[in-house]
Short mmCIF file of C-alpha atoms in Angstrom, two decimals:
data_model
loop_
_atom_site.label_atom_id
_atom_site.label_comp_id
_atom_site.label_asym_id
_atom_site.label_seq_id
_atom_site.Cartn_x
_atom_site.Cartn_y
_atom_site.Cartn_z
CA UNK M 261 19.59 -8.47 -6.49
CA UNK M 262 16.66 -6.22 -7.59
CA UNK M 263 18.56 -3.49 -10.11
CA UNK M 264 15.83 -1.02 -9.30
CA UNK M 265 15.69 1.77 -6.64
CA UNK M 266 13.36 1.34 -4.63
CA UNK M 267 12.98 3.43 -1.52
CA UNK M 268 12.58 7.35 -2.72
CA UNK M 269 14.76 9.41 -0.40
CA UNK M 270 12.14 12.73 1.82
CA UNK M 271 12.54 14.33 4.94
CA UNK M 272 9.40 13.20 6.70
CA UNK M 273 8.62 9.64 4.71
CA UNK M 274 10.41 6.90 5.29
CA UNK M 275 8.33 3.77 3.10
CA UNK M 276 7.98 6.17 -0.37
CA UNK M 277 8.95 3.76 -2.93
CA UNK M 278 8.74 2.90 -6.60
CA UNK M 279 6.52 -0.57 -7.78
CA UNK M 280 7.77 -0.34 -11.09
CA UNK M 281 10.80 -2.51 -12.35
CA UNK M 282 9.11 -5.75 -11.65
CA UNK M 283 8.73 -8.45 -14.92
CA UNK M 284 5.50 -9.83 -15.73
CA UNK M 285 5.43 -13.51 -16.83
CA UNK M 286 4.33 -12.51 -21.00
CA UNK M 287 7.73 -10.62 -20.67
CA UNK M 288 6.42 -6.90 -20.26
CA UNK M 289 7.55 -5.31 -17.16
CA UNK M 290 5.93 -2.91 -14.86
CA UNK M 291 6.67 0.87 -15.83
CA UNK M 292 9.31 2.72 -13.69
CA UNK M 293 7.96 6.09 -12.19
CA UNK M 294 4.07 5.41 -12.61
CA UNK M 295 3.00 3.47 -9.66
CA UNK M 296 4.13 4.43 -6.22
CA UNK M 297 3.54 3.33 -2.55
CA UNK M 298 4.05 5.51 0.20
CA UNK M 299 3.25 5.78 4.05
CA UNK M 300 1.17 9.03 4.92
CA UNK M 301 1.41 12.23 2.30
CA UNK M 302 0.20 14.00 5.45
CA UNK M 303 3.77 14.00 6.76
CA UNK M 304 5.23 15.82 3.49
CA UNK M 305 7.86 18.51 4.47
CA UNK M 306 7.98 22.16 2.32
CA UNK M 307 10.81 20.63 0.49
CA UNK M 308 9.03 17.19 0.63
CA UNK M 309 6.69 18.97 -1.16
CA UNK M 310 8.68 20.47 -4.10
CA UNK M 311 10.71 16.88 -4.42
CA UNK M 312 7.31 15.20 -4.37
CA UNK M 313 5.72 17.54 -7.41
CA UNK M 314 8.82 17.10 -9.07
CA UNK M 315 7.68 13.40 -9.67
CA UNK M 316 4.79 14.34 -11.52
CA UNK M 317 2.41 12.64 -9.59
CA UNK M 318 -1.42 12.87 -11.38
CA UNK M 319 -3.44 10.73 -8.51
CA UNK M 320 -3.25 9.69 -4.96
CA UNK M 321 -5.37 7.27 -3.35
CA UNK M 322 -5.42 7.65 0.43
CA UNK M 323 -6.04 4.16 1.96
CA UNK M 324 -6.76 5.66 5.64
CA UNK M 325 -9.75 5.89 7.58
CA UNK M 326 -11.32 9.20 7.48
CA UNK M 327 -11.22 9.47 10.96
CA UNK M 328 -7.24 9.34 10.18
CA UNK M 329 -7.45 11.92 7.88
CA UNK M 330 -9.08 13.87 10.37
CA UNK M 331 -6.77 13.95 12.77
CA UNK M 332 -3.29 13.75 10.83
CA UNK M 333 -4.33 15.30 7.48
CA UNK M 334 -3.86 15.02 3.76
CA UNK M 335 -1.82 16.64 0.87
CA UNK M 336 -3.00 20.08 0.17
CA UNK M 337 -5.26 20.67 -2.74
CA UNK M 338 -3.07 20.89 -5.68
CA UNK M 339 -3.84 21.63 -9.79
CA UNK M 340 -2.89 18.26 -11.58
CA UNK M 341 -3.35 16.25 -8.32
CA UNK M 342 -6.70 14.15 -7.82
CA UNK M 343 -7.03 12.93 -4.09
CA UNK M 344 -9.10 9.87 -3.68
CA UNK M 345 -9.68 9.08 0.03
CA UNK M 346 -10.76 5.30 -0.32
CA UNK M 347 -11.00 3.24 2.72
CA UNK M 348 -10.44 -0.16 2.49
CA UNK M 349 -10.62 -1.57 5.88
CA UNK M 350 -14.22 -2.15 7.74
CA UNK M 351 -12.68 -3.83 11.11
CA UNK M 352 -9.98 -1.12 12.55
CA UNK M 353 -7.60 -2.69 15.20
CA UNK M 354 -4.42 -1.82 16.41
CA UNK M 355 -1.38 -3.06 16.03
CA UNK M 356 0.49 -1.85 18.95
CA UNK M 357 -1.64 -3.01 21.65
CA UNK M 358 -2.20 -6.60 21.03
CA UNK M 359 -0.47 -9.75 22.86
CA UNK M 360 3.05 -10.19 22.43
CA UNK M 361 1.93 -14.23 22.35
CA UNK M 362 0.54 -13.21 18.03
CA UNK M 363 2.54 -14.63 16.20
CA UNK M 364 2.98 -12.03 13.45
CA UNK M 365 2.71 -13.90 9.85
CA UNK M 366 0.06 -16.03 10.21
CA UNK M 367 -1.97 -12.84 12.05
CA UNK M 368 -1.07 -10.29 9.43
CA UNK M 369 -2.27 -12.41 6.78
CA UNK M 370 -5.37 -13.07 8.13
CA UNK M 371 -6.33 -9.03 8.56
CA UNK M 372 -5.26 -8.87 4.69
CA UNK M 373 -7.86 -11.45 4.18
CA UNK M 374 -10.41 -9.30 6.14
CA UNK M 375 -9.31 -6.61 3.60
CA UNK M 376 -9.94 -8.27 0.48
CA UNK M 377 -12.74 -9.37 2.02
CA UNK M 378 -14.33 -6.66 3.77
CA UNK M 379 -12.84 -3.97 1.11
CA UNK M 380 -14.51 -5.54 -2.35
CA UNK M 381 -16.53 -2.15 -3.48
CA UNK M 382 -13.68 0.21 -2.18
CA UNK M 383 -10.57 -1.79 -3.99
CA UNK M 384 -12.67 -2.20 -7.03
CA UNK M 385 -12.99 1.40 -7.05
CA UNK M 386 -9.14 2.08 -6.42
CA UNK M 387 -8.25 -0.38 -9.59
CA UNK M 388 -10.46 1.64 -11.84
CA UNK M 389 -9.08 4.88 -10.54
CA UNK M 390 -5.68 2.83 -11.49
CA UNK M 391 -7.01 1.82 -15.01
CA UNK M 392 -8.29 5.31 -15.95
CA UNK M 393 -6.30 7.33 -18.41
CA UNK M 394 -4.14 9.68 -17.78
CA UNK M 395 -4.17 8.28 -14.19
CA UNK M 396 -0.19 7.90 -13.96
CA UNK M 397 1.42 8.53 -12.09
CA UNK M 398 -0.04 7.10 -8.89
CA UNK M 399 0.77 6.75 -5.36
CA UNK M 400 -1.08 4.57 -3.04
CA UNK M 401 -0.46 5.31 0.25
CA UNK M 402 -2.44 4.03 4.02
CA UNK M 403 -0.65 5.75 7.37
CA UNK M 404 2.52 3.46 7.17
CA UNK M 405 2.79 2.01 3.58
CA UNK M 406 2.57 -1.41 4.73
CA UNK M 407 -0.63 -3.22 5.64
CA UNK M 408 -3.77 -1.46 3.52
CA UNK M 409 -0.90 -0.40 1.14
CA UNK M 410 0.63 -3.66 1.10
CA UNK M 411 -2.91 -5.74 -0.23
CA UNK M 412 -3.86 -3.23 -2.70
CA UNK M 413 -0.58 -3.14 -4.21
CA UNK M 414 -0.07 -6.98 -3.96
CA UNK M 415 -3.68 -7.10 -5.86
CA UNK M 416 -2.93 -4.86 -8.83
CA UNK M 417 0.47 -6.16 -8.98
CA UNK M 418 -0.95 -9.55 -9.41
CA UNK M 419 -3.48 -8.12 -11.95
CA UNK M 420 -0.12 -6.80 -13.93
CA UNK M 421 0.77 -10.38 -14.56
CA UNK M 422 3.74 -10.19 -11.45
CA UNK M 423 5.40 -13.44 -9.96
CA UNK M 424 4.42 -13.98 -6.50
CA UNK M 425 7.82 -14.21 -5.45
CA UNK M 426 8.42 -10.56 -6.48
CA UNK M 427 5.07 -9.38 -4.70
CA UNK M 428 6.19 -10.62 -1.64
CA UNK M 429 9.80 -9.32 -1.97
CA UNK M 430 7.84 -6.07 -2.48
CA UNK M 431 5.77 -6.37 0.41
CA UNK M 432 8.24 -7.27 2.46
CA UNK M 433 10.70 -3.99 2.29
CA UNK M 434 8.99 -2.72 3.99
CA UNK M 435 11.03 -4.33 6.79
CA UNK M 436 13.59 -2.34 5.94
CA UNK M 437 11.82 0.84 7.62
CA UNK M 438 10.84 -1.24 10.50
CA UNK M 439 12.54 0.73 13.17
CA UNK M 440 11.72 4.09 12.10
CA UNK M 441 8.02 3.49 11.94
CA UNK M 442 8.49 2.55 15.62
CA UNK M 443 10.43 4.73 16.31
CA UNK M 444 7.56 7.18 15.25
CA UNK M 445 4.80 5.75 17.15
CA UNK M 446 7.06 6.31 20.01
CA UNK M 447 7.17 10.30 19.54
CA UNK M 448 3.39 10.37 19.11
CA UNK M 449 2.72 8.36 22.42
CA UNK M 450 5.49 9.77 24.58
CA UNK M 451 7.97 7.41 24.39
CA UNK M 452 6.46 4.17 25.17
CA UNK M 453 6.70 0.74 23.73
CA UNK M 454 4.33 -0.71 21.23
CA UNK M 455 3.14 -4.17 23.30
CA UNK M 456 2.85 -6.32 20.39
CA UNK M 457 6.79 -7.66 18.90
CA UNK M 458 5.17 -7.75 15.96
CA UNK M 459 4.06 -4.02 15.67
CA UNK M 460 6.30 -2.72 12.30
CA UNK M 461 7.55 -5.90 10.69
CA UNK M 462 6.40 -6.86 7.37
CA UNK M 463 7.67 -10.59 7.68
CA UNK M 464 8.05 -12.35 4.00
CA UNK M 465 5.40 -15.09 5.20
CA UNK M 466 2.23 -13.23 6.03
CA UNK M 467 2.09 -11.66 2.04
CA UNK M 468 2.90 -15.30 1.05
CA UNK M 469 0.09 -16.93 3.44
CA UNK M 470 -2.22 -13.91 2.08
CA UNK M 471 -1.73 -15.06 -1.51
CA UNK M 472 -1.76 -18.31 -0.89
CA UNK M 473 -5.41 -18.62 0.41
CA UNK M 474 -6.90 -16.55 -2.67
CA UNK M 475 -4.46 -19.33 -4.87
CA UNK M 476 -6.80 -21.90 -2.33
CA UNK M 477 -10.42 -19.95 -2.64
CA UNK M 478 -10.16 -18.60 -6.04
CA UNK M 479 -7.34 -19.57 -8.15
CA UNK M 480 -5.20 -16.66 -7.58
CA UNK M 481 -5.47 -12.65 -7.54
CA UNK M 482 -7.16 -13.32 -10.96
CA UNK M 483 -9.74 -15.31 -9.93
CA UNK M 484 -10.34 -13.15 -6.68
CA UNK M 485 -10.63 -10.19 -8.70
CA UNK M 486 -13.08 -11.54 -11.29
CA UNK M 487 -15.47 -13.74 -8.96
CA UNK M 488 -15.41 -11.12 -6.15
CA UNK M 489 -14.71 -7.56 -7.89
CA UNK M 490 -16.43 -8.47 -11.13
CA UNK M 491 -12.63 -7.13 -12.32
CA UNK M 492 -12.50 -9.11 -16.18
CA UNK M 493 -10.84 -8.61 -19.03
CA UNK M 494 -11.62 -5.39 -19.43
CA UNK M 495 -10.73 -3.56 -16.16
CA UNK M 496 -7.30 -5.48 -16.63
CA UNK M 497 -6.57 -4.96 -19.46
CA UNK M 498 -7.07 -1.22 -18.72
CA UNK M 499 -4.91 -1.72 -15.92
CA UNK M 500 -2.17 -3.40 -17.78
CA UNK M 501 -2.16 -0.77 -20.62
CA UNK M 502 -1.34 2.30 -18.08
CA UNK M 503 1.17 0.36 -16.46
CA UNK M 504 2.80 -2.34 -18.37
CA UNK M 505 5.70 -1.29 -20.61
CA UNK M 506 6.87 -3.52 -23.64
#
């Protein structure tokens, strides 16, 4: 059983959760309290708010189309808070609308490979943002925490020298929110359904079919970053220094 808390308890977000805790396979471990994911910081509550700023949080990088941003907004402007709107994903498609004949793992993996794909300039940016000091802490964050937040924190977690096993168990909690992001799709679009069974899940298999093809194409995260990021020694290193403890 994982010994570390994961899911951080706010009004209005329901996939806020710490990425620290995890080992590393040189022994170090991932620093509690200095990388977060989230679903939208648009949704943050007055006393959200205050319980958010009490975490000390120094950068957030907002996965989400601007379009998204647009329409559902951000986290105020703030002294000691960078915002970093970084959009990772080129082909927008949704979720709730497709056939209920998808079968969800095998599809979900495939959009994250359109991600790492697609997203190469924008997630390079986002792990140098991550590298920088005095960066920490961090939260990543897309509209639910799962998909856009789930492959950029799959890739730096793999950077940080994290078993695959953990990244998916990561990934995968996700699942544990599952009803209450439908359950909030449904009060923005009066009450329906989402079509697709699939809409909400974060099933186990599509983050281990995700990192299995870059393990096929490239060697691993590793290899993806360095042949298609240009992401070497240096950038992870970086990386690994701001968030590695021990």
């Amino acid at each position: 059983m994982d010994p570390v808390p994961r899911h951080i308890a706010f009004e209005r977000l329901y996939n806020f959760r710490d990425a620290g805790g995890y080992c590393t396979g040189d022994g170090r471990s991932v620093r509690c309290g200095q990388l977060y994911r989230s679903d939208s910081l648009a949704k943050l509550s007055a006393r959200d708010w205050e319980h958010f700023r009490g975490l000390g949080v120094r950068t957030v990088i907002d996965l989400r189309h601007r379009r998204e941003v647009d329409m559902r907004g951000r986290i105020p402007d703030s002294d000691g808070i960078r915002y970093h709107n970084i959009s990772i994903e080129h082909r927008p498609y949704d979720q709730a609308v497709l056939s209920p004949l998808i079968e969800p793992a095998r599809f979900l993996a495939d959009r994250y490979a359109e991600l790492a794909e697609d997203g190469m300039a924008e997630i390079r940016q986002a792990l140098e943002l991550l590298a920088a000091d005095g960066s920490a802490p961090v939260v990543i964050h897309c509209a639910a925490g799962k998909d856009r937040t789930g492959v950029l924190t799959a890739l730096v977690l793999g950077l940080l020298g994290v078993a695959d096993d953990d990244i998916v168990a990561d990934y995968a909690r996700t699942g544990l929110v599952t009803d209450r992001l439908i359950a909030e799709w449904r009060a923005h679009h009066g009450g329906k359904t989402p079509r697709w069974p699939g809409f909400g899940q974060a099933p186990a298999g599509a983050m281990r079919l995700f990192l299995a093809g870059l393990a096929t194409e490239y060697g691993g995260v590793r290899g993806y970053a360095a042949a298609q990021l240009g992401a070497g020694d240096s950038l992870v290193g970086a990386l690994r220094n701001q968030l590695l403890s021990g």
